[in-house]
Coordinates of C-alpha atoms in Angstrom, one line a residue:
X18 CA 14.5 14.6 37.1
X19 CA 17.4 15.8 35.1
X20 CA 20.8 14.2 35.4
X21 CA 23.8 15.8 36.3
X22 CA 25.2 17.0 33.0
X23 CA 22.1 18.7 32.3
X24 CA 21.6 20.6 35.1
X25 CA 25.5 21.7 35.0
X26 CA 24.6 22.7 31.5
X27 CA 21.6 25.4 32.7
X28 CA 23.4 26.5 35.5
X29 CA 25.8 27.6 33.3
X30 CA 23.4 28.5 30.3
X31 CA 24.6 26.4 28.1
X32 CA 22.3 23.9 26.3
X33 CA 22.4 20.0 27.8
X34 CA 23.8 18.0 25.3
X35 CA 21.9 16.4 22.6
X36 CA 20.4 12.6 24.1
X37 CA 22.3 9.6 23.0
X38 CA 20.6 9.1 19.4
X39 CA 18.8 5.7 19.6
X40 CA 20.8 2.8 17.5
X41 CA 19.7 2.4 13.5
X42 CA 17.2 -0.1 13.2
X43 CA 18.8 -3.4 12.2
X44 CA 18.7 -5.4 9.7
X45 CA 16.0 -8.2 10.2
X46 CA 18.1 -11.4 11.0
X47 CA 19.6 -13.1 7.3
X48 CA 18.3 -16.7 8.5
X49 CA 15.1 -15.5 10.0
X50 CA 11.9 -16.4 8.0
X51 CA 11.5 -12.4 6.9
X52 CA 15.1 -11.9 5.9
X53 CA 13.8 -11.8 2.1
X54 CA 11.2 -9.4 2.6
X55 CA 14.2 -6.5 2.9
X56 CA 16.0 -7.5 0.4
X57 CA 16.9 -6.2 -2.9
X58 CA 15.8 -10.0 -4.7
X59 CA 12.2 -9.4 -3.3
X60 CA 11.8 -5.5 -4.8
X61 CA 13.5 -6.6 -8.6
X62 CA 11.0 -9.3 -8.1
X63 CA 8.0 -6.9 -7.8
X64 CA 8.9 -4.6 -10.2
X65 CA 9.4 -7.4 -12.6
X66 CA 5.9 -9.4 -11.6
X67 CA 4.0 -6.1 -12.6
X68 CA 5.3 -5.5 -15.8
X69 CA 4.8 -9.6 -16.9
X70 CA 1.3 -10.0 -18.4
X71 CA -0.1 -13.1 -16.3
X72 CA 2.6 -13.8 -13.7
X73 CA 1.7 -15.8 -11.0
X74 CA 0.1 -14.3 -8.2
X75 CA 2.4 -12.7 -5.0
X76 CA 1.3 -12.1 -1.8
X77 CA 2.1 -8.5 0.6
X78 CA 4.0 -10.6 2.6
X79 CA 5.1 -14.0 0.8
X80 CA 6.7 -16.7 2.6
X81 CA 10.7 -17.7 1.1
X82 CA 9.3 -20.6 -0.6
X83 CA 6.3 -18.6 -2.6
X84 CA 8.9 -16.1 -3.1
X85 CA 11.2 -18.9 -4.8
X86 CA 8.6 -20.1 -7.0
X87 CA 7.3 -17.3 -8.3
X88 CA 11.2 -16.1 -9.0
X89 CA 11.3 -19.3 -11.1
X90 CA 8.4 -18.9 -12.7
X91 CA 9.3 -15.3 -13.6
X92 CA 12.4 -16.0 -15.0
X93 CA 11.3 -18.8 -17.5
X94 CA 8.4 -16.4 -18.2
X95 CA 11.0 -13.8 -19.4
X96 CA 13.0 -15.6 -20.7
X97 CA 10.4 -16.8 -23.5
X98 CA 9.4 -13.1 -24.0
X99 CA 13.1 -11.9 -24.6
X100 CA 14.0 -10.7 -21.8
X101 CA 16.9 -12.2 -21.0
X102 CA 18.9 -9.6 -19.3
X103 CA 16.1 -8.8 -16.8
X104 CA 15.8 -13.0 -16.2
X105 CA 19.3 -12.9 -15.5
X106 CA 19.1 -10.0 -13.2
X107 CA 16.7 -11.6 -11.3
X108 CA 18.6 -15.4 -10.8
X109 CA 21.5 -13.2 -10.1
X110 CA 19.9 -11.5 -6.9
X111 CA 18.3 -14.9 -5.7
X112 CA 21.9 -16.9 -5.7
X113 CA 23.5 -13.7 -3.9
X114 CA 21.2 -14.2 -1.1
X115 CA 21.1 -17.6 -1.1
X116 CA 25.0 -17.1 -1.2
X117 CA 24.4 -14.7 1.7
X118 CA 22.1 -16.8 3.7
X119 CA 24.7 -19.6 3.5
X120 CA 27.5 -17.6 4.7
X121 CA 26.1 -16.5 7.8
X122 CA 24.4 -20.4 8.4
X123 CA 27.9 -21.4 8.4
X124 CA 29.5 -18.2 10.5
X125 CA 26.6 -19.2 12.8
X126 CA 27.3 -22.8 13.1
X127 CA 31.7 -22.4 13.2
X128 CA 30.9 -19.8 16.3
X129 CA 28.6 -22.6 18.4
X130 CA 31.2 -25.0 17.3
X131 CA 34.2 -22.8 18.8
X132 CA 31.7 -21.4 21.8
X133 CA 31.2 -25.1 23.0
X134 CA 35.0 -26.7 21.7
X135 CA 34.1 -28.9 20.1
X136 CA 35.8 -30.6 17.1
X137 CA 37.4 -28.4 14.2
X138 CA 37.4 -31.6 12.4
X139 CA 34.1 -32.3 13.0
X140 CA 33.0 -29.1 11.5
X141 CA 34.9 -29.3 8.7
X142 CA 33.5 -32.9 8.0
X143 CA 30.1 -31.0 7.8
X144 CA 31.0 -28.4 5.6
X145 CA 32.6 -31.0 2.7
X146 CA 29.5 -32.5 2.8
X147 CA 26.6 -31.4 0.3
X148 CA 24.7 -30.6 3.1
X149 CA 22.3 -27.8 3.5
X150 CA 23.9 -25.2 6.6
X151 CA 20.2 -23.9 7.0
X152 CA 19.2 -27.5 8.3
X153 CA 22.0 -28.0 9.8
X154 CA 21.5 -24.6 11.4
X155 CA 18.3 -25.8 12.3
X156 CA 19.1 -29.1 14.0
X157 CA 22.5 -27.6 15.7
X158 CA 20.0 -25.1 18.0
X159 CA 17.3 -27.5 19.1
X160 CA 20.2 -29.7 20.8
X161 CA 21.4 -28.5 24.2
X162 CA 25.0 -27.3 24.7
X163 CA 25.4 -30.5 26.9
X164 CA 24.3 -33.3 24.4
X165 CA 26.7 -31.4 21.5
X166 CA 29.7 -32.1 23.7
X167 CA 28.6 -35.6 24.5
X168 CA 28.4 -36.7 20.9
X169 CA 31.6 -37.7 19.0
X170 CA 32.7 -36.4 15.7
X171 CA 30.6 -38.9 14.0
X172 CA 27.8 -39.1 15.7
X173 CA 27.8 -35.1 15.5
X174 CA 27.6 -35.0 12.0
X175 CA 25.6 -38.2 12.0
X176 CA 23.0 -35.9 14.3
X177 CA 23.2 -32.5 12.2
X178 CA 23.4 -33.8 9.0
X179 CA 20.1 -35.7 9.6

């Protein structure tokens, strides 16, 4: 059955207006286990691992951590054929995601923090640390809203940090 607007619009003979376009696709999610498989680190990578003579082998759809080693791999391997400026390309696009990945670990973890009130200070404290914000992340969903606000500043960090 067609709504209102449209059947306005033939009884007037004018065309319905066009449907509500459907939303862009989004992005897959930056700390998901497939975020590298969009990104631009993963395609230099490819185009790279063909044209090296004996790079280690990549699969259609590698896991992060192949992805990493076979990035590190690559790079040395260019490096020694004199190909510096394509080994540097590469690091560079595996430290802005990483950069990337980061960022939004930590957005992720100040909005919980703020969402539930927790401690500023607390959060802080986790951040000066040289702690990893994907593990932290990690551990900081698996605990219910309830147990975050029973734990003290310490013990917070004492429980995300791990």
């Amino acid at each position: 059955m067609k709504d209102l607007r449209s059947q306005l619009a033939n009884a007037f003979g004018r065309d319905p207006a066009p449907a509500e376009a459907s939303p862009p696709p989004s992005a897959p999610d930056l700390l998901g286990p497939d975020a590298h498989l969009a990104d631009p680190w993963l395609a230099q990578l490819r185009e790279l691992h063909a044209s090296v003579p004996g790079a280690p082998a990549l699969a259609a759809q590698p896991k992060l951590g192949q992805v990493q080693q076979v990035s590190d791999q690559l790079i040395r391997s260019l490096k020694r054929s004199g190909r510096k400026r394509a080994a540097k390309e590469l690091a560079q696009l595996r430290k802005t995601f990483e950069v990337k990945r980061e960022k939004e670990a930590w957005s992720r973890i100040k909005e919980r923090f703020t969402t539930l009130g927790l401690s500023e200070r607390a959060y802080r404290g986790l951040k000066q640390g040289s702690i990893d914000p994907l593990k932290v992340w990690t551990r900081l969903r698996k605990l219910s809203d309830d147990e975050l606000r029973e734990l003290g500043g310490s013990r917070l960090r004492e429980a995300l940090s791990g």
